[in-house]
Short mmCIF file of C-alpha atoms and ligand atoms in Angstrom, two decimals:
data_model
loop_
_atom_site.label_atom_id
_atom_site.label_comp_id
_atom_site.label_asym_id
_atom_site.label_seq_id
_atom_site.Cartn_x
_atom_site.Cartn_y
_atom_site.Cartn_z
CA UNK M 1 61.29 32.27 138.94
CA UNK M 2 57.63 31.52 137.92
CA UNK M 3 56.38 28.01 137.18
CA UNK M 4 56.97 26.58 133.74
CA UNK M 5 54.22 27.40 131.21
CA UNK M 6 54.01 24.00 129.67
CA UNK M 7 52.44 22.83 126.39
CA UNK M 8 50.17 20.29 128.02
CA UNK M 9 48.11 19.83 131.17
CA UNK M 10 45.86 17.23 132.80
CA UNK M 11 43.28 18.60 135.26
CA UNK M 12 42.59 15.93 137.85
CA UNK M 13 39.62 17.14 139.91
CA UNK M 14 37.30 15.61 142.52
CA UNK M 15 35.26 13.77 139.92
CA UNK M 16 38.31 12.06 138.43
CA UNK M 17 39.40 10.98 141.88
CA UNK M 18 35.85 9.83 142.78
CA UNK M 19 35.49 7.67 139.63
CA UNK M 20 38.99 6.18 139.91
CA UNK M 21 38.34 5.31 143.59
CA UNK M 22 35.00 3.75 142.67
CA UNK M 23 36.83 1.65 140.06
CA UNK M 24 39.45 0.61 142.63
CA UNK M 25 36.76 -0.24 145.18
CA UNK M 26 34.88 -2.34 142.66
CA UNK M 27 37.97 -4.47 142.47
CA UNK M 28 37.88 -4.91 138.74
CA UNK M 29 40.84 -3.46 136.92
CA UNK M 30 40.39 -4.90 133.44
CA UNK M 31 37.80 -3.60 131.02
CA UNK M 32 34.32 -3.17 132.57
CA UNK M 33 31.52 -0.64 133.12
CA UNK M 34 33.67 2.46 133.27
CA UNK M 35 35.35 1.64 130.02
CA UNK M 36 32.01 0.92 128.29
CA UNK M 37 30.47 4.16 129.53
CA UNK M 38 33.57 6.12 128.48
CA UNK M 39 33.49 4.54 125.00
CA UNK M 40 29.76 5.19 124.53
CA UNK M 41 29.85 8.76 125.70
CA UNK M 42 32.97 9.58 123.74
CA UNK M 43 31.47 8.17 120.54
CA UNK M 44 28.07 9.91 121.10
CA UNK M 45 29.82 13.29 121.57
CA UNK M 46 31.35 12.83 118.10
CA UNK M 47 28.00 11.72 116.58
CA UNK M 48 29.11 8.09 116.27
CA UNK M 49 27.49 4.86 117.28
CA UNK M 50 30.51 2.82 118.34
CA UNK M 51 33.57 3.75 120.40
CA UNK M 52 36.40 1.34 121.06
CA UNK M 53 38.90 2.42 123.71
CA UNK M 54 42.56 1.48 122.97
CA UNK M 55 45.80 1.93 124.90
CA UNK M 56 47.03 4.73 122.59
CA UNK M 57 46.13 6.93 119.68
CA UNK M 58 48.64 5.01 117.68
CA UNK M 59 47.02 1.69 118.41
CA UNK M 60 43.65 3.25 117.57
CA UNK M 61 44.96 4.33 114.15
CA UNK M 62 46.68 0.97 113.58
CA UNK M 63 43.60 -1.02 114.37
CA UNK M 64 41.29 1.25 112.46
CA UNK M 65 43.47 0.81 109.39
CA UNK M 66 43.64 -2.93 109.83
CA UNK M 67 39.89 -3.17 110.22
CA UNK M 68 39.37 -1.25 107.00
CA UNK M 69 41.99 -3.46 105.33
CA UNK M 70 40.17 -6.63 106.31
CA UNK M 71 36.73 -5.31 105.43
CA UNK M 72 37.78 -3.92 102.04
CA UNK M 73 40.30 -6.65 101.23
CA UNK M 74 43.21 -4.22 100.69
CA UNK M 75 46.49 -5.67 99.62
CA UNK M 76 49.79 -5.08 101.42
CA UNK M 77 51.41 -2.02 99.99
CA UNK M 78 48.13 -0.26 99.20
CA UNK M 79 48.51 3.52 99.47
CA UNK M 80 47.07 5.88 102.05
CA UNK M 81 47.26 9.65 101.52
CA UNK M 82 48.56 11.48 104.60
CA UNK M 83 49.57 15.09 105.22
CA UNK M 84 53.26 16.15 105.19
CA UNK M 85 52.76 17.70 108.63
CA UNK M 86 51.50 15.52 111.39
CA UNK M 87 52.75 13.56 114.34
CA UNK M 88 54.67 10.61 113.01
CA UNK M 89 52.20 8.14 114.51
CA UNK M 90 49.70 8.89 111.72
CA UNK M 91 51.93 7.61 108.95
CA UNK M 92 53.69 5.03 111.16
CA UNK M 93 50.24 3.41 111.68
CA UNK M 94 49.99 2.88 107.91
CA UNK M 95 53.38 1.17 107.94
CA UNK M 96 52.36 -0.96 110.93
CA UNK M 97 49.31 -2.09 108.96
CA UNK M 98 51.40 -3.01 105.87
CA UNK M 99 50.17 0.04 103.99
CA UNK M 100 52.17 2.72 102.26
CA UNK M 101 51.87 6.40 103.29
CA UNK M 102 51.86 8.85 100.40
CA UNK M 103 52.57 12.42 101.63
CA UNK M 104 50.69 15.46 100.43
CA UNK M 105 51.70 19.06 101.22
CA UNK M 106 49.67 21.12 103.63
CA UNK M 107 47.89 24.44 103.38
CA UNK M 108 50.03 27.42 104.53
CA UNK M 109 47.26 28.85 106.80
CA UNK M 110 45.44 25.89 108.34
CA UNK M 111 48.58 23.65 108.30
CA UNK M 112 46.27 20.77 107.37
CA UNK M 113 46.36 18.59 104.23
CA UNK M 114 45.74 20.82 101.16
CA UNK M 115 42.72 19.41 99.38
CA UNK M 116 43.84 20.97 96.03
CA UNK M 117 46.78 18.59 95.98
CA UNK M 118 45.14 15.34 96.95
CA UNK M 119 43.90 14.21 93.53
CA UNK M 120 47.45 14.48 92.06
CA UNK M 121 48.64 11.96 94.61
CA UNK M 122 45.97 9.34 93.81
CA UNK M 123 47.19 6.27 91.96
CA UNK M 124 45.60 2.92 91.14
CA UNK M 125 47.03 1.67 94.53
CA UNK M 126 45.33 4.38 96.62
CA UNK M 127 42.77 3.04 99.06
CA UNK M 128 42.26 5.77 101.65
CA UNK M 129 42.77 9.37 102.69
CA UNK M 130 43.82 10.14 106.23
CA UNK M 131 43.04 13.76 107.08
CA UNK M 132 44.71 14.82 110.33
CA UNK M 133 43.04 17.73 112.18
CA UNK M 134 46.23 19.29 113.50
CA UNK M 135 46.49 21.58 116.53
CA UNK M 136 42.67 21.42 117.03
CA UNK M 137 41.70 22.79 113.58
CA UNK M 138 39.44 20.52 111.43
CA UNK M 139 40.47 19.82 107.82
CA UNK M 140 38.35 20.90 104.87
CA UNK M 141 36.16 17.83 105.33
CA UNK M 142 33.49 18.63 102.67
CA UNK M 143 36.15 18.79 99.91
CA UNK M 144 37.96 15.70 101.25
CA UNK M 145 34.74 13.69 101.48
CA UNK M 146 33.87 14.70 97.87
CA UNK M 147 37.31 13.55 96.56
CA UNK M 148 36.99 10.25 98.50
CA UNK M 149 33.50 9.60 97.01
CA UNK M 150 34.68 10.42 93.52
CA UNK M 151 37.59 7.95 93.72
CA UNK M 152 35.92 5.36 96.00
CA UNK M 153 38.45 5.84 98.77
CA UNK M 154 37.94 5.25 102.49
CA UNK M 155 38.47 8.11 104.95
CA UNK M 156 40.19 7.50 108.27
CA UNK M 157 40.23 10.67 110.31
CA UNK M 158 43.10 11.26 112.73
CA UNK M 159 41.34 13.34 115.38
CA UNK M 160 44.05 12.92 118.03
CA UNK M 161 44.45 16.69 118.33
CA UNK M 162 40.97 17.91 117.76
CA UNK M 163 38.48 16.31 120.20
CA UNK M 164 35.04 17.97 119.88
CA UNK M 165 36.14 20.38 117.12
CA UNK M 166 33.52 20.84 114.41
CA UNK M 167 33.41 21.55 110.68
CA UNK M 168 30.17 23.03 109.39
CA UNK M 169 28.54 22.13 112.73
CA UNK M 170 29.51 18.44 112.46
CA UNK M 171 32.11 17.02 114.89
CA UNK M 172 35.36 15.71 113.56
CA UNK M 173 35.32 11.96 113.59
CA UNK M 174 31.83 11.92 112.03
CA UNK M 175 33.12 12.30 108.38
CA UNK M 176 35.36 9.23 108.24
CA UNK M 177 34.45 5.59 107.73
CA UNK M 178 36.43 5.25 110.95
CA UNK M 179 38.29 7.72 113.15
CA UNK M 180 41.01 7.61 115.76
CA UNK M 181 41.69 9.83 118.79
CA UNK M 182 44.54 9.96 121.22
CA UNK M 183 43.80 10.55 124.89
CA UNK M 184 47.47 10.87 125.89
CA UNK M 185 48.17 13.22 128.72
CA UNK M 186 48.51 16.55 126.79
CA UNK M 187 45.32 15.96 124.80
CA UNK M 188 42.04 17.70 125.45
CA UNK M 189 40.48 14.70 127.15
CA UNK M 190 42.99 12.42 128.73
CA UNK M 191 43.01 8.91 130.21
CA UNK M 192 46.75 9.23 131.02
CA UNK M 193 47.71 7.13 128.07
CA UNK M 194 45.03 5.89 125.64
CA UNK M 195 43.03 6.39 122.51
CA UNK M 196 39.59 5.78 121.04
CA UNK M 197 38.32 4.44 117.70
CA UNK M 198 34.91 5.71 116.63
CA UNK M 199 32.73 4.49 113.72
CA UNK M 200 29.11 4.03 112.63
CA UNK M 201 29.96 0.84 110.83
CA UNK M 202 29.12 -2.27 112.92
CA UNK M 203 31.59 -4.44 111.01
CA UNK M 204 34.52 -2.09 111.56
CA UNK M 205 33.56 -1.83 115.21
CA UNK M 206 33.44 -5.63 115.65
CA UNK M 207 36.78 -6.16 113.79
CA UNK M 208 38.41 -3.42 115.83
CA UNK M 209 37.14 -4.85 119.13
CA UNK M 210 38.45 -8.23 118.15
CA UNK M 211 41.83 -6.85 117.05
CA UNK M 212 42.46 -4.98 120.28
CA UNK M 213 41.76 -8.13 122.30
CA UNK M 214 44.06 -10.76 120.64
CA UNK M 215 41.66 -11.44 117.77
CA UNK M 216 38.85 -13.00 119.82
CA UNK M 217 35.76 -14.36 118.09
CA UNK M 218 33.44 -12.49 120.39
CA UNK M 219 34.09 -9.27 122.19
CA UNK M 220 30.57 -8.36 123.17
CA UNK M 221 30.15 -6.65 126.52
CA UNK M 222 28.34 -9.62 127.88
CA UNK M 223 31.15 -11.97 127.08
CA UNK M 224 33.87 -9.68 128.45
CA UNK M 225 32.06 -8.78 131.65
CA UNK M 226 32.57 -11.29 134.43
CA UNK M 227 29.10 -10.82 135.85
CA UNK M 228 27.64 -14.41 135.67
CA UNK M 229 24.10 -13.05 135.40
CA UNK M 230 24.81 -11.35 132.13
CA UNK M 231 26.63 -14.15 130.34
CA UNK M 232 26.29 -13.93 126.55
CA UNK M 233 23.99 -16.68 125.22
CA UNK M 234 26.33 -17.31 122.23
CA UNK M 235 29.33 -17.86 124.33
CA UNK M 236 29.09 -21.66 124.79
CA UNK M 237 27.55 -22.42 121.39
CA UNK M 238 30.92 -23.15 119.80
CA UNK M 239 33.30 -26.00 120.60
CA UNK M 240 35.39 -23.66 122.77
CA UNK M 241 34.04 -20.69 124.70
CA UNK M 242 33.96 -17.91 122.11
CA UNK M 243 35.93 -15.59 124.32
CA UNK M 244 38.95 -17.81 123.90
CA UNK M 245 38.43 -18.61 120.20
CA UNK M 246 40.82 -16.49 118.13
CA UNK M 247 39.84 -15.71 114.59
CA UNK M 248 42.45 -13.15 113.50
CA UNK M 249 46.02 -12.15 114.54
CA UNK M 250 45.21 -9.55 117.10
CA UNK M 251 46.98 -7.35 119.55
CA UNK M 252 46.76 -6.48 123.27
CA UNK M 253 45.64 -2.88 122.96
CA UNK M 254 42.90 -2.54 125.58
CA UNK M 255 42.61 -0.07 128.47
CA UNK M 256 41.41 -0.92 131.93
CA UNK M 257 38.82 0.44 134.40
CA UNK M 258 41.23 3.07 135.90
CA UNK M 259 41.71 4.73 132.53
CA UNK M 260 37.99 4.32 131.69
CA UNK M 261 37.06 6.02 135.01
CA UNK M 262 39.51 8.88 134.36
CA UNK M 263 38.17 9.36 130.84
CA UNK M 264 34.56 9.30 131.92
CA UNK M 265 35.13 12.02 134.48
CA UNK M 266 37.07 14.13 131.98
CA UNK M 267 34.14 13.88 129.49
CA UNK M 268 31.86 15.35 132.07
CA UNK M 269 34.10 18.42 132.22
CA UNK M 270 34.57 18.78 128.50
CA UNK M 271 32.48 21.98 128.06
CA UNK M 272 34.53 23.80 130.67
CA UNK M 273 37.78 22.51 129.14
CA UNK M 274 36.78 23.56 125.63
CA UNK M 275 35.52 27.02 126.71
CA UNK M 276 38.81 27.73 128.55
CA UNK M 277 41.04 26.64 125.60
CA UNK M 278 39.13 28.87 123.20
CA UNK M 279 39.30 31.81 125.63
CA UNK M 280 43.01 31.27 125.98
CA UNK M 281 43.52 31.20 122.23
CA UNK M 282 41.48 34.40 121.76
CA UNK M 283 43.55 36.07 124.53
CA UNK M 284 46.85 35.13 122.88
CA UNK M 285 45.72 36.15 119.42
CA UNK M 286 44.65 39.57 120.74
CA UNK M 287 47.89 40.02 122.69
CA UNK M 288 50.15 38.90 119.88
CA UNK M 289 48.28 40.57 117.00
CA UNK M 290 50.57 43.62 117.10
CA UNK M 291 53.43 41.30 116.13
CA UNK M 292 51.60 39.79 113.20
CA UNK M 293 54.14 41.20 110.69
CA UNK M 294 56.59 38.79 112.28
CA UNK M 295 54.42 35.93 113.49
CA UNK M 296 51.75 34.08 111.59
CA UNK M 297 48.93 33.66 114.17
CA UNK M 298 46.18 31.00 113.91
CA UNK M 299 43.45 31.97 111.38
CA UNK M 300 40.42 29.88 110.51
CA UNK M 301 37.06 30.27 108.77
CA UNK M 302 33.83 30.88 110.72
CA UNK M 303 32.41 27.48 109.78
CA UNK M 304 35.07 25.85 111.96
CA UNK M 305 34.87 25.38 115.71
CA UNK M 306 38.58 25.04 116.67
CA UNK M 307 39.48 23.09 119.77
CA UNK M 308 42.95 24.63 120.27
CA UNK M 309 44.88 21.73 121.54
CA UNK M 310 47.92 23.92 120.94
CA UNK M 311 48.65 27.42 119.82
CA UNK M 312 50.64 27.26 116.57
CA UNK M 313 52.89 30.10 115.38
CA UNK M 314 55.06 30.41 112.24
CA UNK M 315 57.80 33.02 111.98
CA UNK M 316 57.26 35.18 108.89
CA UNK M 317 59.99 36.25 106.46
CA UNK M 318 61.62 39.43 107.64
CA UNK M 319 61.31 38.66 111.30
CA UNK M 320 64.57 39.85 112.97
CA UNK M 321 64.62 36.84 115.28
CA UNK M 322 65.26 33.24 114.14
CA UNK M 323 63.12 30.38 115.44
CA UNK M 324 66.08 29.06 117.35
CA UNK M 325 66.63 32.48 119.09
CA UNK M 326 62.90 32.81 119.77
CA UNK M 327 62.34 29.43 121.32
CA UNK M 328 65.51 29.66 123.36
CA UNK M 329 64.41 33.06 124.64
CA UNK M 330 60.99 31.61 125.55
CA UNK M 331 62.62 28.62 127.20
CA UNK M 332 64.88 30.92 129.31
CA UNK M 333 61.68 32.60 130.42
CA UNK M 334 60.13 29.28 131.37
CA UNK M 335 57.72 29.19 128.44
CA UNK M 336 57.78 25.72 126.77
CA UNK M 337 57.35 25.31 123.02
CA UNK M 338 57.57 22.38 120.56
CA UNK M 339 58.34 22.07 116.84
CA UNK M 340 55.18 22.05 114.65
CA UNK M 341 55.05 18.28 113.94
CA UNK M 342 57.95 17.85 111.45
CA UNK M 343 57.47 14.61 109.50
CA UNK M 344 59.03 14.27 106.12
CA UNK M 345 62.47 15.32 107.40
CA UNK M 346 62.58 12.82 110.29
CA UNK M 347 65.80 10.75 110.20
CA UNK M 348 63.87 7.50 110.22
CA UNK M 349 61.79 8.65 107.20
CA UNK M 350 64.93 9.91 105.38
CA UNK M 351 66.18 6.34 105.62
CA UNK M 352 62.95 4.87 104.26
CA UNK M 353 61.73 7.45 101.70
CA UNK M 354 64.97 9.43 100.94
CA UNK M 355 65.49 13.20 100.99
CA UNK M 356 61.91 14.21 100.21
CA UNK M 357 61.45 17.32 102.27
CA UNK M 358 62.13 19.67 99.27
CA UNK M 359 59.03 18.21 97.55
CA UNK M 360 56.79 19.74 100.22
CA UNK M 361 57.54 23.41 100.21
CA UNK M 362 54.89 24.41 102.78
CA UNK M 363 55.82 21.61 105.15
CA UNK M 364 59.45 22.63 104.82
CA UNK M 365 58.56 26.28 105.61
CA UNK M 366 56.73 25.09 108.77
CA UNK M 367 59.53 22.69 109.68
CA UNK M 368 61.98 25.58 109.46
CA UNK M 369 59.90 28.29 111.04
CA UNK M 370 57.03 26.84 113.11
CA UNK M 371 56.59 26.03 116.77
CA UNK M 372 53.65 25.83 119.12
CA UNK M 373 52.85 26.95 122.62
CA UNK M 374 50.44 25.54 125.20
CA UNK M 375 46.81 26.73 125.07
CA UNK M 376 45.43 24.36 127.68
CA UNK M 377 42.85 24.76 130.40
CA UNK M 378 45.55 24.82 133.16
CA UNK M 379 46.78 28.26 132.02
CA UNK M 380 45.75 31.37 133.98
CA UNK M 381 45.28 34.84 132.56
CA UNK M 382 48.50 35.80 134.26
CA UNK M 383 50.38 33.12 132.32
CA UNK M 384 48.91 34.39 129.04
CA UNK M 385 49.82 37.96 129.82
CA UNK M 386 53.32 36.76 130.64
CA UNK M 387 53.61 35.05 127.26
CA UNK M 388 52.52 38.25 125.42
CA UNK M 389 54.89 40.41 127.57
CA UNK M 390 57.77 38.03 126.89
CA UNK M 391 57.25 38.30 123.12
CA UNK M 392 57.05 42.13 123.50
CA UNK M 393 60.32 42.20 125.45
CA UNK M 394 62.04 40.01 122.81
CA UNK M 395 60.91 42.18 119.93
CA UNK M 396 61.74 45.37 121.83
CA UNK M 397 65.32 44.09 122.27
CA UNK M 398 65.52 43.97 118.47
CA UNK M 399 64.34 47.56 118.15
CA UNK M 400 60.80 46.76 117.07
C1 PLP D 1 48.06 13.73 115.19
C2 PLP D 1 48.40 12.64 116.12
N1 PLP D 1 48.19 11.38 115.75
C3 PLP D 1 48.52 10.30 116.54
C4 PLP D 1 49.03 10.54 117.81
C5 PLP D 1 49.42 9.32 118.63
O1 PLP D 1 48.80 9.27 119.82
P1 PLP D 1 49.50 8.43 121.06
O2 PLP D 1 50.63 9.22 121.56
O3 PLP D 1 48.34 8.38 122.02
O4 PLP D 1 49.84 7.12 120.56
C6 PLP D 1 49.26 11.82 118.24
C7 PLP D 1 49.87 12.07 119.59
O5 PLP D 1 50.25 13.04 119.99
C8 PLP D 1 48.98 12.92 117.42
O6 PLP D 1 49.17 14.17 117.80
#
C-alpha cells in the first residue's frame, strides 16, 4: 500500500534545523531575535509595517478584534459580518471578543463571502467585515473595501489559509485595518502551532502586543529583550518597571524562539513552497478536467494569485457518486480529504443561533457536496497522477 496522501505537510529542511539549533544554543527560549525577525519578515511580505506573532491563528484573530474594539470603542454585542463558510475559529474569535458574528452566504464559485449580499446584512450595530480568504483564494477585496468605506466599517482579514496570495497584485493582509494568519502545521508557512497579526496601524500593533503579553504597559523589543545593553530608557520611568505594569486584561498568547526560528526558515523557502503548490493545483485541474461535468474544480479570475492551501472540489448535480461514497473510496485508496469548512450547521452553532443553515443556500450546497484534497509542497507528481487515476477508476466503475 502506498503512503497516505494527506491534506497537509510541513517540510522541515536543513535551514529549519539550523535555525532551531541556533535558538537552542543561544539558550533563550522565550521571545527574542528569531521571533522579531520572523514577525518583521512576515509583515513585510504582506506589505505591512507591523507583525505580531501569536500562539495560534485563533488568538491572532481574537486579539486583532479586541485591539479594534478598544481603539474604536465598540460595545459588547456589536456585529461583525463573517462568511457562512469558514473554519469555526473566524466566528468563534468574534464571540471570544464579546462581538456578534452575522453570517453572509458565499459565492458558489470562489466559496468566499459574496460581496453582493454584504450590504443587506449591515445594521446599526455592524462595526466590521471579516473577509476570509478560504482555501488560498483571495476575496473580492476592492468591492469589500468599497462597502466598508461607505458604511465606515473596519476590515479584519482572516488570511489563515492564504499566505502570500494576492488580489490585483496586492497581498492579502494589506487591505484590512488589521489581519490575522494561522501558521498551524498544515498551513503554507508553519511554526508548528502559531499565528501572526499584521497591520500598518501603530496603535493596533501596540494594543495587540500588550494583549498577547498579559496586558503589559510596554512591550517594545528593548523591554522584552534581556540584553542589559539594550534596556529601554522608558522602562524605569514609572513607579514600577513598565514591563510589569499591566494596563489591560491581557492573555498569554506569545510564541517562543523555537517557533520563531522555524517560521523564519520557512519564510526563506516561501517561493519554492508557493511555486510547488500552484504547479500541483494546475496538474490536478488538468487531470480532473475531464470529470468537470461531475466535479466543480477551482476557478478564479486572472487578477488573483491563488496560494492553494488546499484543493477544493464540489460534487455537481447529476454526479452518479455521492460525496460519502466518493470520500470513502478516496480514503480506501489512502487519499485523505476533509469537509469544506462547514460552519452554520455545526452542533455548537445550532445551539446558539438555531437551525439557520437553510438561510444560506450556497453554504448548504457546499456543506452537502464539498470536500478538499491536499495540494501541498510535499506531494510528488506520482501522488497527483495517483489522485487523478483514482477518480478515473471510481467514475469508470459507474459506467462513465
Ligand atoms: C480560516 C481559518 N481561520 C482561523 C484558523 C485558526 O487557526 P489556528 O488553528 O492556528 O488557531 C484556521 C485554521 O485552520 C483557518 O483555516
